[in-house]
PDB file of C-alpha atoms in Angstrom:
ATOM      1  CA  UNK M 184      58.515  30.545 226.764  1.00 50.00           C
ATOM      2  CA  UNK M 185      56.398  32.136 229.637  1.00 55.00           C
ATOM      3  CA  UNK M 186      58.817  31.582 232.150  1.00 52.00           C
ATOM      4  CA  UNK M 187      61.545  32.975 230.048  1.00 57.00           C
ATOM      5  CA  UNK M 188      59.570  36.036 229.361  1.00 50.00           C
ATOM      6  CA  UNK M 189      58.959  36.378 233.118  1.00 53.00           C
ATOM      7  CA  UNK M 190      62.453  36.255 233.934  1.00 57.00           C
ATOM      8  CA  UNK M 191      63.529  38.811 231.453  1.00 56.00           C
ATOM      9  CA  UNK M 192      60.774  41.298 232.613  1.00 54.00           C
ATOM     10  CA  UNK M 193      62.107  40.937 236.099  1.00 54.00           C
ATOM     11  CA  UNK M 194      65.741  41.754 234.901  1.00 58.00           C
ATOM     12  CA  UNK M 195      64.506  45.164 233.594  1.00 64.00           C
ATOM     13  CA  UNK M 196      66.494  44.805 230.484  1.00 70.00           C
ATOM     14  CA  UNK M 197      67.035  47.646 227.966  1.00 80.00           C
ATOM     15  CA  UNK M 198      66.523  45.756 224.733  1.00 82.00           C
ATOM     16  CA  UNK M 199      65.851  42.239 223.485  1.00 88.00           C
ATOM     17  CA  UNK M 200      67.482  40.190 220.681  1.00 88.00           C
ATOM     18  CA  UNK M 201      65.546  37.056 219.638  1.00 89.00           C
ATOM     19  CA  UNK M 202      67.835  34.738 217.923  1.00 88.00           C
ATOM     20  CA  UNK M 203      66.191  31.763 215.920  1.00 86.00           C
ATOM     21  CA  UNK M 204      67.797  28.538 214.550  1.00 80.00           C
ATOM     22  CA  UNK M 205      66.762  29.249 210.927  1.00 78.00           C
ATOM     23  CA  UNK M 206      63.902  30.516 208.749  1.00 79.00           C
ATOM     24  CA  UNK M 207      61.793  27.269 209.051  1.00 84.00           C
ATOM     25  CA  UNK M 208      58.634  28.601 210.301  1.00 81.00           C
ATOM     26  CA  UNK M 209      56.831  31.819 211.453  1.00 88.00           C
ATOM     27  CA  UNK M 210      56.886  32.107 215.333  1.00 83.00           C
ATOM     28  CA  UNK M 211      54.620  33.990 217.699  1.00 88.00           C
ATOM     29  CA  UNK M 212      55.784  37.517 218.527  1.00 89.00           C
ATOM     30  CA  UNK M 213      56.973  38.219 222.004  1.00 85.00           C
ATOM     31  CA  UNK M 214      57.251  42.095 221.568  1.00 82.00           C
ATOM     32  CA  UNK M 215      54.207  43.008 223.082  1.00 80.00           C
ATOM     33  CA  UNK M 216      55.564  41.664 226.506  1.00 81.00           C
ATOM     34  CA  UNK M 217      58.156  44.386 226.720  1.00 79.00           C
ATOM     35  CA  UNK M 218      58.381  47.942 226.858  1.00 77.00           C
ATOM     36  CA  UNK M 219      61.870  48.038 225.377  1.00 84.00           C
ATOM     37  CA  UNK M 220      63.216  47.491 221.683  1.00 89.00           C
ATOM     38  CA  UNK M 221      62.764  43.882 220.478  1.00 91.00           C
ATOM     39  CA  UNK M 222      64.639  42.684 217.180  1.00 93.00           C
ATOM     40  CA  UNK M 223      64.471  39.009 215.684  1.00 93.00           C
ATOM     41  CA  UNK M 224      67.584  37.565 214.073  1.00 93.00           C
ATOM     42  CA  UNK M 225      67.424  34.450 211.900  1.00 91.00           C
ATOM     43  CA  UNK M 226      63.795  34.099 213.267  1.00 89.00           C
ATOM     44  CA  UNK M 227      60.467  35.106 211.436  1.00 90.00           C
ATOM     45  CA  UNK M 228      57.553  36.701 213.411  1.00 92.00           C
ATOM     46  CA  UNK M 229      53.860  36.609 213.100  1.00 93.00           C
ATOM     47  CA  UNK M 230      53.567  40.280 213.682  1.00 93.00           C
ATOM     48  CA  UNK M 231      54.145  42.365 210.554  1.00 92.00           C
ATOM     49  CA  UNK M 232      55.322  45.583 212.748  1.00 92.00           C
ATOM     50  CA  UNK M 233      58.319  43.457 214.256  1.00 94.00           C
ATOM     51  CA  UNK M 234      61.718  44.288 213.165  1.00 95.00           C
ATOM     52  CA  UNK M 235      63.182  41.089 211.637  1.00 95.00           C
ATOM     53  CA  UNK M 236      66.567  40.143 210.216  1.00 96.00           C
ATOM     54  CA  UNK M 237      66.741  37.241 207.755  1.00 96.00           C
ATOM     55  CA  UNK M 238      68.776  35.874 205.059  1.00 97.00           C
ATOM     56  CA  UNK M 239      67.573  36.206 201.562  1.00 97.00           C
ATOM     57  CA  UNK M 240      66.746  32.673 200.853  1.00 97.00           C
ATOM     58  CA  UNK M 241      65.302  33.407 197.437  1.00 98.00           C
ATOM     59  CA  UNK M 242      68.220  35.007 196.323  1.00 98.00           C
ATOM     60  CA  UNK M 243      70.337  32.102 197.644  1.00 98.00           C
ATOM     61  CA  UNK M 244      68.690  29.685 195.149  1.00 98.00           C
ATOM     62  CA  UNK M 245      69.093  32.140 192.461  1.00 98.00           C
ATOM     63  CA  UNK M 246      72.718  32.585 193.200  1.00 98.00           C
ATOM     64  CA  UNK M 247      73.318  28.795 193.182  1.00 98.00           C
ATOM     65  CA  UNK M 248      71.301  28.165 190.063  1.00 98.00           C
ATOM     66  CA  UNK M 249      72.919  31.102 188.125  1.00 98.00           C
ATOM     67  CA  UNK M 250      76.233  29.672 189.014  1.00 98.00           C
ATOM     68  CA  UNK M 251      75.534  26.405 187.870  1.00 98.00           C
ATOM     69  CA  UNK M 252      73.949  27.848 184.456  1.00 98.00           C
ATOM     70  CA  UNK M 253      77.199  29.953 183.938  1.00 98.00           C
ATOM     71  CA  UNK M 254      79.125  26.771 184.240  1.00 98.00           C
ATOM     72  CA  UNK M 255      77.380  25.370 181.119  1.00 98.00           C
ATOM     73  CA  UNK M 256      75.113  22.926 183.434  1.00 98.00           C
ATOM     74  CA  UNK M 257      71.886  22.069 181.447  1.00 97.00           C
ATOM     75  CA  UNK M 258      70.185  19.661 183.807  1.00 98.00           C
ATOM     76  CA  UNK M 259      69.956  20.923 187.378  1.00 98.00           C
ATOM     77  CA  UNK M 260      68.468  18.489 190.003  1.00 98.00           C
ATOM     78  CA  UNK M 261      67.515  19.858 193.670  1.00 98.00           C
ATOM     79  CA  UNK M 262      67.659  17.978 196.943  1.00 98.00           C
ATOM     80  CA  UNK M 263      66.814  19.852 200.045  1.00 98.00           C
ATOM     81  CA  UNK M 264      65.069  19.670 203.282  1.00 97.00           C
ATOM     82  CA  UNK M 265      61.556  19.401 204.614  1.00 96.00           C
ATOM     83  CA  UNK M 266      58.983  21.085 202.339  1.00 94.00           C
ATOM     84  CA  UNK M 267      57.263  22.767 205.176  1.00 94.00           C
ATOM     85  CA  UNK M 268      60.303  24.948 205.768  1.00 95.00           C
ATOM     86  CA  UNK M 269      60.024  28.571 204.633  1.00 95.00           C
ATOM     87  CA  UNK M 270      63.694  28.640 203.680  1.00 96.00           C
ATOM     88  CA  UNK M 271      63.336  25.360 201.603  1.00 97.00           C
ATOM     89  CA  UNK M 272      60.437  26.838 199.643  1.00 97.00           C
ATOM     90  CA  UNK M 273      62.326  30.331 199.130  1.00 97.00           C
ATOM     91  CA  UNK M 274      65.306  28.581 197.915  1.00 97.00           C
ATOM     92  CA  UNK M 275      63.376  26.502 195.462  1.00 98.00           C
ATOM     93  CA  UNK M 276      61.492  29.359 194.224  1.00 98.00           C
ATOM     94  CA  UNK M 277      64.588  31.167 193.318  1.00 98.00           C
ATOM     95  CA  UNK M 278      66.150  28.271 191.599  1.00 98.00           C
ATOM     96  CA  UNK M 279      62.938  27.998 189.458  1.00 98.00           C
ATOM     97  CA  UNK M 280      62.844  31.732 188.736  1.00 98.00           C
ATOM     98  CA  UNK M 281      66.635  31.530 187.654  1.00 98.00           C
ATOM     99  CA  UNK M 282      65.721  28.466 185.266  1.00 98.00           C
ATOM    100  CA  UNK M 283      62.941  30.141 183.796  1.00 98.00           C
ATOM    101  CA  UNK M 284      64.727  33.293 182.851  1.00 98.00           C
ATOM    102  CA  UNK M 285      67.224  31.006 181.407  1.00 97.00           C
ATOM    103  CA  UNK M 286      64.780  29.099 179.391  1.00 97.00           C
ATOM    104  CA  UNK M 287      65.480  25.782 181.318  1.00 97.00           C
ATOM    105  CA  UNK M 288      63.628  23.330 183.169  1.00 96.00           C
ATOM    106  CA  UNK M 289      64.476  21.428 186.471  1.00 98.00           C
ATOM    107  CA  UNK M 290      66.059  18.062 186.138  1.00 98.00           C
ATOM    108  CA  UNK M 291      63.320  15.756 187.926  1.00 97.00           C
ATOM    109  CA  UNK M 292      61.165  16.545 190.822  1.00 97.00           C
ATOM    110  CA  UNK M 293      62.577  18.378 193.926  1.00 98.00           C
ATOM    111  CA  UNK M 294      63.535  15.633 196.512  1.00 98.00           C
ATOM    112  CA  UNK M 295      62.379  16.771 200.171  1.00 98.00           C
ATOM    113  CA  UNK M 296      63.956  15.140 203.280  1.00 98.00           C
ATOM    114  CA  UNK M 297      66.068  16.247 206.210  1.00 97.00           C
ATOM    115  CA  UNK M 298      68.995  18.592 206.489  1.00 96.00           C
ATOM    116  CA  UNK M 299      71.514  15.606 206.907  1.00 96.00           C
ATOM    117  CA  UNK M 300      74.370  14.335 204.828  1.00 96.00           C
ATOM    118  CA  UNK M 301      72.439  10.858 205.165  1.00 98.00           C
ATOM    119  CA  UNK M 302      69.620  12.092 203.464  1.00 98.00           C
ATOM    120  CA  UNK M 303      71.726  13.829 200.767  1.00 98.00           C
ATOM    121  CA  UNK M 304      73.375  10.373 200.014  1.00 98.00           C
ATOM    122  CA  UNK M 305      70.071   8.416 200.072  1.00 98.00           C
ATOM    123  CA  UNK M 306      68.382  11.243 197.617  1.00 98.00           C
ATOM    124  CA  UNK M 307      71.314  11.211 195.355  1.00 98.00           C
ATOM    125  CA  UNK M 308      71.209   7.370 194.989  1.00 98.00           C
ATOM    126  CA  UNK M 309      67.420   7.482 194.272  1.00 98.00           C
ATOM    127  CA  UNK M 310      68.223  10.281 191.722  1.00 98.00           C
ATOM    128  CA  UNK M 311      70.748   8.315 190.127  1.00 98.00           C
ATOM    129  CA  UNK M 312      68.646   5.244 190.006  1.00 97.00           C
ATOM    130  CA  UNK M 313      65.863   7.054 188.468  1.00 97.00           C
ATOM    131  CA  UNK M 314      67.349   7.520 185.288  1.00 96.00           C
ATOM    132  CA  UNK M 315      66.596  11.291 185.479  1.00 97.00           C
ATOM    133  CA  UNK M 316      69.358  12.874 183.168  1.00 98.00           C
ATOM    134  CA  UNK M 317      71.281  15.670 185.107  1.00 98.00           C
ATOM    135  CA  UNK M 318      74.706  17.291 185.166  1.00 98.00           C
ATOM    136  CA  UNK M 319      74.412  19.288 188.557  1.00 98.00           C
ATOM    137  CA  UNK M 320      72.616  19.296 191.929  1.00 98.00           C
ATOM    138  CA  UNK M 321      71.594  22.154 193.990  1.00 98.00           C
ATOM    139  CA  UNK M 322      71.573  20.973 197.577  1.00 98.00           C
ATOM    140  CA  UNK M 323      69.435  22.813 200.189  1.00 97.00           C
ATOM    141  CA  UNK M 324      72.360  22.930 202.605  1.00 96.00           C
ATOM    142  CA  UNK M 325      76.024  21.873 202.844  1.00 95.00           C
ATOM    143  CA  UNK M 326      75.145  18.706 204.811  1.00 95.00           C
ATOM    144  CA  UNK M 327      73.053  17.598 201.962  1.00 97.00           C
ATOM    145  CA  UNK M 328      75.888  18.392 199.454  1.00 97.00           C
ATOM    146  CA  UNK M 329      78.496  16.460 201.173  1.00 95.00           C
ATOM    147  CA  UNK M 330      76.131  13.358 201.180  1.00 97.00           C
ATOM    148  CA  UNK M 331      75.919  13.904 197.306  1.00 98.00           C
ATOM    149  CA  UNK M 332      79.620  13.944 197.112  1.00 97.00           C
ATOM    150  CA  UNK M 333      79.953  10.753 198.952  1.00 97.00           C
ATOM    151  CA  UNK M 334      77.649   8.860 196.695  1.00 98.00           C
ATOM    152  CA  UNK M 335      79.442  10.452 193.490  1.00 98.00           C
ATOM    153  CA  UNK M 336      82.618   9.171 194.817  1.00 97.00           C
ATOM    154  CA  UNK M 337      81.193   5.621 195.389  1.00 98.00           C
ATOM    155  CA  UNK M 338      79.560   5.700 191.946  1.00 97.00           C
ATOM    156  CA  UNK M 339      82.657   6.637 190.334  1.00 98.00           C
ATOM    157  CA  UNK M 340      81.233  10.209 189.248  1.00 98.00           C
ATOM    158  CA  UNK M 341      83.645  12.896 188.825  1.00 98.00           C
ATOM    159  CA  UNK M 342      82.988  16.019 190.447  1.00 98.00           C
ATOM    160  CA  UNK M 343      82.406  18.620 188.823  1.00 98.00           C
ATOM    161  CA  UNK M 344      83.237  17.089 185.441  1.00 98.00           C
ATOM    162  CA  UNK M 345      80.293  14.841 185.446  1.00 98.00           C
ATOM    163  CA  UNK M 346      78.122  16.341 188.255  1.00 98.00           C
ATOM    164  CA  UNK M 347      78.522  19.822 189.928  1.00 98.00           C
ATOM    165  CA  UNK M 348      77.307  20.251 193.375  1.00 98.00           C
ATOM    166  CA  UNK M 349      76.372  23.565 195.009  1.00 98.00           C
ATOM    167  CA  UNK M 350      75.308  23.681 198.673  1.00 97.00           C
ATOM    168  CA  UNK M 351      74.160  26.381 201.117  1.00 97.00           C
ATOM    169  CA  UNK M 352      75.518  27.642 204.387  1.00 94.00           C
ATOM    170  CA  UNK M 353      79.199  27.918 204.191  1.00 93.00           C
ATOM    171  CA  UNK M 354      79.743  26.550 207.748  1.00 85.00           C
ATOM    172  CA  UNK M 355      83.733  25.954 207.951  1.00 80.00           C
ATOM    173  CA  UNK M 356      83.222  22.780 209.969  1.00 74.00           C
ATOM    174  CA  UNK M 357      81.211  21.197 207.339  1.00 76.00           C
ATOM    175  CA  UNK M 358      82.676  22.398 203.946  1.00 78.00           C
ATOM    176  CA  UNK M 359      86.330  22.365 205.192  1.00 73.00           C
ATOM    177  CA  UNK M 360      88.347  19.247 205.563  1.00 74.00           C
ATOM    178  CA  UNK M 361      91.668  19.942 207.148  1.00 67.00           C
ATOM    179  CA  UNK M 362      91.503  23.508 205.856  1.00 77.00           C
ATOM    180  CA  UNK M 363      90.836  22.411 202.302  1.00 83.00           C
ATOM    181  CA  UNK M 364      87.314  23.421 200.713  1.00 91.00           C
ATOM    182  CA  UNK M 365      85.340  20.612 199.429  1.00 90.00           C
ATOM    183  CA  UNK M 366      82.180  22.355 198.312  1.00 95.00           C
ATOM    184  CA  UNK M 367      80.806  25.393 196.447  1.00 96.00           C
ATOM    185  CA  UNK M 368      78.187  27.029 198.727  1.00 96.00           C
ATOM    186  CA  UNK M 369      76.062  30.064 199.303  1.00 97.00           C
ATOM    187  CA  UNK M 370      77.125  31.951 202.352  1.00 97.00           C
ATOM    188  CA  UNK M 371      74.099  33.321 204.011  1.00 96.00           C
ATOM    189  CA  UNK M 372      76.104  36.019 205.805  1.00 96.00           C
ATOM    190  CA  UNK M 373      74.816  35.208 209.179  1.00 93.00           C
ATOM    191  CA  UNK M 374      77.498  37.204 211.112  1.00 93.00           C
ATOM    192  CA  UNK M 375      76.738  40.020 209.044  1.00 96.00           C
ATOM    193  CA  UNK M 376      72.897  39.465 209.854  1.00 96.00           C
ATOM    194  CA  UNK M 377      73.643  39.130 213.579  1.00 94.00           C
ATOM    195  CA  UNK M 378      75.582  42.515 213.603  1.00 95.00           C
ATOM    196  CA  UNK M 379      73.033  44.402 211.830  1.00 96.00           C
ATOM    197  CA  UNK M 380      70.332  43.036 214.119  1.00 95.00           C
ATOM    198  CA  UNK M 381      72.147  43.719 217.108  1.00 92.00           C
ATOM    199  CA  UNK M 382      72.930  47.351 215.906  1.00 94.00           C
ATOM    200  CA  UNK M 383      69.428  47.769 215.358  1.00 92.00           C
ATOM    201  CA  UNK M 384      68.584  47.549 219.086  1.00 88.00           C
ATOM    202  CA  UNK M 385      70.719  50.675 219.593  1.00 86.00           C
ATOM    203  CA  UNK M 386      69.406  52.765 216.663  1.00 89.00           C
ATOM    204  CA  UNK M 387      67.586  55.834 217.386  1.00 85.00           C
ATOM    205  CA  UNK M 388      64.772  55.067 214.610  1.00 88.00           C
ATOM    206  CA  UNK M 389      63.861  51.498 213.696  1.00 89.00           C
ATOM    207  CA  UNK M 390      62.155  50.516 210.645  1.00 90.00           C
ATOM    208  CA  UNK M 391      59.786  47.675 211.027  1.00 93.00           C
ATOM    209  CA  UNK M 392      59.295  44.726 208.812  1.00 94.00           C
ATOM    210  CA  UNK M 393      61.473  42.107 207.233  1.00 94.00           C
ATOM    211  CA  UNK M 394      65.187  43.185 206.449  1.00 96.00           C
ATOM    212  CA  UNK M 395      66.650  40.556 203.944  1.00 97.00           C
ATOM    213  CA  UNK M 396      70.483  40.245 203.887  1.00 97.00           C
ATOM    214  CA  UNK M 397      72.086  39.315 200.727  1.00 97.00           C
ATOM    215  CA  UNK M 398      73.995  36.119 200.476  1.00 98.00           C
ATOM    216  CA  UNK M 399      77.446  35.501 198.616  1.00 98.00           C
ATOM    217  CA  UNK M 400      78.533  32.785 196.524  1.00 98.00           C
ATOM    218  CA  UNK M 401      81.787  30.911 197.503  1.00 96.00           C
ATOM    219  CA  UNK M 402      83.160  28.901 194.764  1.00 96.00           C
ATOM    220  CA  UNK M 403      84.835  25.533 195.613  1.00 95.00           C
ATOM    221  CA  UNK M 404      86.069  22.439 193.733  1.00 95.00           C
ATOM    222  CA  UNK M 405      82.701  20.976 193.513  1.00 97.00           C
ATOM    223  CA  UNK M 406      81.533  23.215 190.514  1.00 96.00           C
TER     224      UNK M 406
END
């Protein structure tokens, strides 16, 4: 990191866009190293005055859960990533807030693991074998959702008749198979987030703090 900062300082840049790989944890601010505007995209900073653009992960959890409730689902389970991830905690908080507002409770305990389809499949097997009654699964991302779908097919469960499944991300390379959508998902609007963050660098006036970009629901055959 120090070498990268020195290289950018030597270049005499006019602005810096710091792009992260997800809202997993809070990263140390680098703003004080530069005398030019610095904006963070898809990365949280530990300095409250930094300009940060992030997806609204809590709303993502709400959207997925509300959709399942509107589809008449009464037992919503949750399979997601590492419990230390900020995004994981926010999506789970949104889910539980929506369930509480509807007078419902979560089906079983949240199953935490990796962001992989392998984990999604293993967790779905664990959920089915536990005997927990459920008719829907909110998955922390689309890879997990695909793992859940694989187990449903192997166990003879109809989707969405027996189990509805919703993921998060809407990455076409994951949710589309030969152009055909496989999964209902929440789109975090990362392209819009990137455009907003880039435009911020050129803005004459900048507002410090976190700016949350609202996600959208993309309905597919899994719900």
